[in-house]
Short mmCIF file of C-alpha atoms in Angstrom, two decimals:
data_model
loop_
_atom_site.label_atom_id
_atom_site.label_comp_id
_atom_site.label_asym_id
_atom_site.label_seq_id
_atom_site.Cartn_x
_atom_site.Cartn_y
_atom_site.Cartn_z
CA UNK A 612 129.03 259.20 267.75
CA UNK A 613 132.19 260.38 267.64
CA UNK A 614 134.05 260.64 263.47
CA UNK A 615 137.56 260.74 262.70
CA UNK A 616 140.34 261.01 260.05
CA UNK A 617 143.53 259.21 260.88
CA UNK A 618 146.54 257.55 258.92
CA UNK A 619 147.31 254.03 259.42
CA UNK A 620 151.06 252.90 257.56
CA UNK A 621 150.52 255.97 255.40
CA UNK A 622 146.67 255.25 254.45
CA UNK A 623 144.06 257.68 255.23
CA UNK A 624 140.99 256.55 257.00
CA UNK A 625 137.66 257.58 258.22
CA UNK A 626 136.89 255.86 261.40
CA UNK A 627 134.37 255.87 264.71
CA UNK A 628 136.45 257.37 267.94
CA UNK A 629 134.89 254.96 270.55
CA UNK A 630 137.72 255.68 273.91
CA UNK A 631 140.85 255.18 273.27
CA UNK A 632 140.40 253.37 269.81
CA UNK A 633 139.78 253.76 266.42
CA UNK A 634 137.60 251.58 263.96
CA UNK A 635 137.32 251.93 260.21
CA UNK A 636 134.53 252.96 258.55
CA UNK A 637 134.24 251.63 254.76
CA UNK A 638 134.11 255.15 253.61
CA UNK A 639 137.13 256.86 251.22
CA UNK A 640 137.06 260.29 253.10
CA UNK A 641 134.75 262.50 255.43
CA UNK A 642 133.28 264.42 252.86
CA UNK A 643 131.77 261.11 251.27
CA UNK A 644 130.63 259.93 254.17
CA UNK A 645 128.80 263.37 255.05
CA UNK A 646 126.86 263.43 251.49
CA UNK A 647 126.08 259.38 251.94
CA UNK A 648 123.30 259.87 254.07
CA UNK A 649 122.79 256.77 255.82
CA UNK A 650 125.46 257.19 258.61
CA UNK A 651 124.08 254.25 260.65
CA UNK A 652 124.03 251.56 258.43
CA UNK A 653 128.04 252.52 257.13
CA UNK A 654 128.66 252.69 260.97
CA UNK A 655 127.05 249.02 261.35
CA UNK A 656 130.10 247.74 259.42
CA UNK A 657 132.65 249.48 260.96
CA UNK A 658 135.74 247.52 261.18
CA UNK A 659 138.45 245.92 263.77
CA UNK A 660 139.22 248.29 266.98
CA UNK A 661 142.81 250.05 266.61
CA UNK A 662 144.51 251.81 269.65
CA UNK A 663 144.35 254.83 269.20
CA UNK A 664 147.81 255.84 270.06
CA UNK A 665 148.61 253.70 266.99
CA UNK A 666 147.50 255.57 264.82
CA UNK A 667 147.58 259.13 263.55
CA UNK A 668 145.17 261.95 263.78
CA UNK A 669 143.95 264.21 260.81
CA UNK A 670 141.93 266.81 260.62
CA UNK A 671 138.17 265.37 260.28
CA UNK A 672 137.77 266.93 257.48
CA UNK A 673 140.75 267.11 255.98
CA UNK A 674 139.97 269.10 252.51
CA UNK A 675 137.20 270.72 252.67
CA UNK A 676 135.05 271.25 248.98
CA UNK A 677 134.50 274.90 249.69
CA UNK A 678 135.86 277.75 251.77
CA UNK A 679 135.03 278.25 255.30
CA UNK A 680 132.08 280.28 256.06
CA UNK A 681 133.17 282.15 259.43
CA UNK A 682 131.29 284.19 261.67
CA UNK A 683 132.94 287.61 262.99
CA UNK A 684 132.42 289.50 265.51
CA UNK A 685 129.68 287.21 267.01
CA UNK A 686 129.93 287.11 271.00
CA UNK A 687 129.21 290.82 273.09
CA UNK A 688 132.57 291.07 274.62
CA UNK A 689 134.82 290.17 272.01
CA UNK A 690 132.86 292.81 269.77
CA UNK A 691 134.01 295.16 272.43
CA UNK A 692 137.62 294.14 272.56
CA UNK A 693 137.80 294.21 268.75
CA UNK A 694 137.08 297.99 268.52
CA UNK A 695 139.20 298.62 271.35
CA UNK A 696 142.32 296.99 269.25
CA UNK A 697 141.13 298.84 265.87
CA UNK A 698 137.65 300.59 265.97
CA UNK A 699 137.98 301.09 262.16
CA UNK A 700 138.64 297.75 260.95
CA UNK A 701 135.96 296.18 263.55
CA UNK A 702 133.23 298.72 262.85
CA UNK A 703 130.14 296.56 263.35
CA UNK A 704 126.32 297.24 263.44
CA UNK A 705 125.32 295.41 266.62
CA UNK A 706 122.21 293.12 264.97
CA UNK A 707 123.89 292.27 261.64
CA UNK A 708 126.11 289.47 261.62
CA UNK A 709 129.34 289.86 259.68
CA UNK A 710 130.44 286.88 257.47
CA UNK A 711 133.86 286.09 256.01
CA UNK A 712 135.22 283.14 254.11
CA UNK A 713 138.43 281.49 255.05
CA UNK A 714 140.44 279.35 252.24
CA UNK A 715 141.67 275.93 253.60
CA UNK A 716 144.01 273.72 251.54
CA UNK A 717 144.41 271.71 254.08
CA UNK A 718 143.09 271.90 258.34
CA UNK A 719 146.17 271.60 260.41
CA UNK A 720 145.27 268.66 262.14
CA UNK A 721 145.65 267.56 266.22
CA UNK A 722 149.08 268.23 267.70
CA UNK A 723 149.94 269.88 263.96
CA UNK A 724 151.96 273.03 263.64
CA UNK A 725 150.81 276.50 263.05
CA UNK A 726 152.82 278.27 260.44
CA UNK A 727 153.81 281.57 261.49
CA UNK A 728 155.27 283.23 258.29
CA UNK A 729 157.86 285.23 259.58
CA UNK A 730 158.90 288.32 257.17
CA UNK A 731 154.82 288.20 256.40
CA UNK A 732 153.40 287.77 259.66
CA UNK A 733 154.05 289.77 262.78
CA UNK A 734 150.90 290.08 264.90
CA UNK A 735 150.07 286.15 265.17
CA UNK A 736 146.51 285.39 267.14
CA UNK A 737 144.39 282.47 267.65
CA UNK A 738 140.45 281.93 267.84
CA UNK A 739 138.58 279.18 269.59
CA UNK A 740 135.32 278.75 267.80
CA UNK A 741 132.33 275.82 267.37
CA UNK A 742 132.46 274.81 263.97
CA UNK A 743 129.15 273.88 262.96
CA UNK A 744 128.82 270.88 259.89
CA UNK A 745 125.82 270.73 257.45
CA UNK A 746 124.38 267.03 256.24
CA UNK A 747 121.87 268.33 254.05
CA UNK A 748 121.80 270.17 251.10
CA UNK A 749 120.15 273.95 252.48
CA UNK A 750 118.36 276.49 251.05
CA UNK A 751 115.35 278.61 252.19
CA UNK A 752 115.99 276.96 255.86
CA UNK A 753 113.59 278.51 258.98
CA UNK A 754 115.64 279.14 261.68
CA UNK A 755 113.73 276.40 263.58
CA UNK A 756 114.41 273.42 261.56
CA UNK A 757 118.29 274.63 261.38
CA UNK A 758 118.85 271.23 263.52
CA UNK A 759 117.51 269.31 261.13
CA UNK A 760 120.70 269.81 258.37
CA UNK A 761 123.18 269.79 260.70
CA UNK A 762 125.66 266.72 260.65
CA UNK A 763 127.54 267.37 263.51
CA UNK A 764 130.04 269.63 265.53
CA UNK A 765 133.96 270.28 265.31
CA UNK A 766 136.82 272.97 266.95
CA UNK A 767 138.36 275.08 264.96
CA UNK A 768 140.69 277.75 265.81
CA UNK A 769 140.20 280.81 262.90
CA UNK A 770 143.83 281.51 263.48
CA UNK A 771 144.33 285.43 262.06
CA UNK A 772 147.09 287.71 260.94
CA UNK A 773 145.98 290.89 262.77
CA UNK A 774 148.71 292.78 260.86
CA UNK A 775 147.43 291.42 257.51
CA UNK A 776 144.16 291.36 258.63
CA UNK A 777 143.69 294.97 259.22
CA UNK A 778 146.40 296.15 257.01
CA UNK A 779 144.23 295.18 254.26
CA UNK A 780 141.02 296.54 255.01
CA UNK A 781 139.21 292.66 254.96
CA UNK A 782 139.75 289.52 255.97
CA UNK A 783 140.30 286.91 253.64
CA UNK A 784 143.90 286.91 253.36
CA UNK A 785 145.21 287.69 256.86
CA UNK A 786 142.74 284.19 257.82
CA UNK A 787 143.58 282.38 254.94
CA UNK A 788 146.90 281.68 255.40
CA UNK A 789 148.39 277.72 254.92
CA UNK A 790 148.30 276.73 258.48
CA UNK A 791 145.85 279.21 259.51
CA UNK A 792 142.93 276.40 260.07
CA UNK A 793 143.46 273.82 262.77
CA UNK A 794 140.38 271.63 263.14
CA UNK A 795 139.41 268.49 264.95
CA UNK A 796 140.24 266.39 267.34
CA UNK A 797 136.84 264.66 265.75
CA UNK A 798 133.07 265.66 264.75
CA UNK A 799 130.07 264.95 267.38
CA UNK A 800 126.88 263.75 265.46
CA UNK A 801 124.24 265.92 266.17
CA UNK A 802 122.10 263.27 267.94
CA UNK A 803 124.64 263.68 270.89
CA UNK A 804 124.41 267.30 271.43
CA UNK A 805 121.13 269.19 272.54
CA UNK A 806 120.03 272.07 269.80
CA UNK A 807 120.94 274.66 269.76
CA UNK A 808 124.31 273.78 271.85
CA UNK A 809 124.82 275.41 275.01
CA UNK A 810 128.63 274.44 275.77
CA UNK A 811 131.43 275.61 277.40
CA UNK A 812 134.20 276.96 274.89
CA UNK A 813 137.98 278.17 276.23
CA UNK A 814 141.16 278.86 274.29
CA UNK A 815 144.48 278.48 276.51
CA UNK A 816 148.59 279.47 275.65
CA UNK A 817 151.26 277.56 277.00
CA UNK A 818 148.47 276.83 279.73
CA UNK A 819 147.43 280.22 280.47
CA UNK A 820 143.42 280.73 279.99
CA UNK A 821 143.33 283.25 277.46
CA UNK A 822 139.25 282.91 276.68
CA UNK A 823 136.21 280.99 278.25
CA UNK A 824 132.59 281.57 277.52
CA UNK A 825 129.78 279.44 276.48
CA UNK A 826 128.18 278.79 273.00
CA UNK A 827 124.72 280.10 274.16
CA UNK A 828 126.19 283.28 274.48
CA UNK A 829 126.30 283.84 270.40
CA UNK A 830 124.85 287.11 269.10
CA UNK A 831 123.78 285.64 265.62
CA UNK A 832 122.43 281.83 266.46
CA UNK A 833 123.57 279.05 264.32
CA UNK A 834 119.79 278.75 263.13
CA UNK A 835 119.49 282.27 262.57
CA UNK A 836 122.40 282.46 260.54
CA UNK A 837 121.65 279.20 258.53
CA UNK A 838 118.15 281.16 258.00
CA UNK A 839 120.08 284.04 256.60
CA UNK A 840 121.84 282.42 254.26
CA UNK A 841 120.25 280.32 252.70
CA UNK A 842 117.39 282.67 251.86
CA UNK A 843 120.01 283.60 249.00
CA UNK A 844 122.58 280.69 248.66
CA UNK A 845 122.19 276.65 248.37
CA UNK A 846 124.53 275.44 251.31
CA UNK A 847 126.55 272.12 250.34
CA UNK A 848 126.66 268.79 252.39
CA UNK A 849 129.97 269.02 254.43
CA UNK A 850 129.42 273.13 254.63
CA UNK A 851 131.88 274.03 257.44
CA UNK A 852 130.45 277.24 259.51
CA UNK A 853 132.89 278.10 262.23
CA UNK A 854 130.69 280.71 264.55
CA UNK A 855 132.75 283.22 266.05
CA UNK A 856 135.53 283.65 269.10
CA UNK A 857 134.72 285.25 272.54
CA UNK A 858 136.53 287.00 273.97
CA UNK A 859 140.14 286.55 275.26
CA UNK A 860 142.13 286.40 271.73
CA UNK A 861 145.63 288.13 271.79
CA UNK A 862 144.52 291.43 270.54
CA UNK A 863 142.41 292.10 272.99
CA UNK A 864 145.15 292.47 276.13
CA UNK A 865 147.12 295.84 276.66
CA UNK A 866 148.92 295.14 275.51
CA UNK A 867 148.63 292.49 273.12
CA UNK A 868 149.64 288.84 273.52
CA UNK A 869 150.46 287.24 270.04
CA UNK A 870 151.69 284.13 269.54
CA UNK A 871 155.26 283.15 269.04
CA UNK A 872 157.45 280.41 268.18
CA UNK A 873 156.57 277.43 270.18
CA UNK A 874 153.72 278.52 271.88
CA UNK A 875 150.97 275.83 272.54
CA UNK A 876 147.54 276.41 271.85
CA UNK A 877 145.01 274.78 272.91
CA UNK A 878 141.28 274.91 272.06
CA UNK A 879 138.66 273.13 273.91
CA UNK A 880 134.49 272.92 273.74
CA UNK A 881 132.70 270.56 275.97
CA UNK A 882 131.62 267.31 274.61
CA UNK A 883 133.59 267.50 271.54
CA UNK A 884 137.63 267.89 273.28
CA UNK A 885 141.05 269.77 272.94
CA UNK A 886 142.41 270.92 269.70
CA UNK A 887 145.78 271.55 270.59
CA UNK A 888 148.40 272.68 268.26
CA UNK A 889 152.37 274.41 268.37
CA UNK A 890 152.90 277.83 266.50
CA UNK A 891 156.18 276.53 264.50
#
C-alpha cells in the first residue's frame, strides 16, 4: 500500500494513495500510525475516496521524532567522485560505512521549495537517495531479519551545502539546513517491495539526468547497516535511514553543476515515484 500526508481545507491527514485519490485513514499523523502496529485493520476503515488533485501533498512524514540517520559515501562511484571534488573532506575507508545525522524541522514536501540561503549558501547540491522506514522498535538486529522491522520505503533528496559542508570539517550543518530535506511523494509498505530492494534510482535538473543507478548497487546494505547499529543503539518506530546518493550529484562534474534559483529537481526510485521540488 501506498501512505500519505495531505491537507484538506487546512486539516492535516494521513491517508491510503490508491491512483489518483486519496482516502483517510483514522489516524492523527504518520508517526502514530507507524508505532500502532496493526496497519491493516486502521486501513480496513479508511474513509471516502478524494481526488487527489483536491487535495494537498505533505511530506509523509512530516516531523520526524528524531534526526535523520544518513548514509555517506555508500555507492562505488560516487565515493570516487567525492574525493575527486575534496579528497580531504571525503577521506573514506572503503568497508566502513560512514554515518551522519541530518536535523529536519520539517521535510519539504512534493512540489515544495528548496531554500537556498543566499549570503550562507553558495555551492547548492542535491542527493537522490532510498529512505528506508523502521516499524519496530530495533536493537541487536541480524542482518537477515533486517526486513522484518522495516515499515516501508520513501525518496528523499539529502540536499547539501558543499561550501558549508566541507568548510566545516563535518556534516551536520551544511545538511541540516531548513529546506534541506524534501521527502515523499508517499511511503511503500514493505509487503510491496522484494527485500532487500533492487530498484532503479535517478536524480534529474531542469530535465537533465544528472544520476541513475540502482539500489542493489549499495556498498553498506540496509540489513547490514541496521545490524551495525543496533548492536549499540535501540532504533525508534518511524526511524528514517536515508542510504546514500550515487553518483551524478553537482560536485561531481568539472566543473561543478550546483543548483540555482529555479532549478527543478526531481528525484525518482521505481515503485515508490518522483519527488520533485524548485530551489527558491
Amino acid at each position: 500500500m501506498k501512505l500519505v500526508t495531505y491537507l484538506q481545507n487546512g486539516e492535516e491527514y494521513v491517508g491510503l494513495l490508491e491512483g489518483g485519490a486519496v482516502r483517510p485513514l483514522p489516524c492523527p499523523d504518520m508517526n502514530t500510525l507507524i508505532e500502532h502496529g496493526d496497519l491493516a485493520g486502521i486501513a480496513a476503515r479508511a474513509g471516502a475516496e478524494t481526488p487527489l488533485k483536491a487535495v494537498t501533498l505533505l511530506a509523509p512524514i512530516p516531523r520526524p521524532r528524531q534526526d535523520v540517520i544518513c548514509l555517506g559515501m555508500n555507492y562505488k562511484a560516487h565515493l570516487a567522485e567525492a574525493a575527486g571534488y575534496d579528497a580531504e573532506a571525503f577521506a573514506k575507508e572503503k568497508p566502513v560505512a560512514v554515518y551522519f545525522s541530518k536535523r529536519v524541522t520539517e521535510a519539504v514536501p512534493p512540489e515544495g521549495l528548496i531554500q537556498s540561503h543566499p549570503g550562507l549558501v553558495e555551492r547548492l547540491d542535491y542527493e537522490a537517495e532510498l529512505a528506508v522506514i523502521l516499524g519496530r522498535t530495533a536493537r541487536n538486529v541480524r542482518a537477515a531479519e533486517a526486513g522484518e522491522y522495516i515499515f516501508g520505503y520513501t525518496i528523499v533528496n539529502d540536499v547539501s551545502a558543499r561550501d558549508v559542508q566541507t568548510g566545516h570539517k563535518q556534516w551536520y550543518f551544511g545538511k541540516s539546513l531548513d529546506g534541506f530535506t524534501p521527502m515523499g511523494p508517499c511511503i511503500v509498505t514493505a509487503e510491496e517491495l522484494p527485500f532487500p530492494p533492487a530498484l532503479d534510482i535517478s536524480a534529474r535538473v531542469n530535465g537533465e539526468v544528472r544520476q541513475e543507478a540502482n539500489t542493489a548497487w549499495l556498498i553498506n546494505s540496509i540489513g547490514e547497516v541496521l545490524e551495525e547499529l543496533t548492536a549499540g543503539m535501540t532504533l525508534l518506530p518511524g526511524t528514517v535511514i536515508a542510504t546514500g546518493t550515487p553518483a551524478g550529484v553537482g560536485m561531481g562534474f568539472d566543473p561543478p553543476k550546483f543548483l540555482k534559483s529555479g532549478d527543478v529537481v526531481e528525484c525518482e526510485i521505481e515503485g515508490i515515484g518522483v519527488l520533485r521540488n524548485t530551489v527558491e
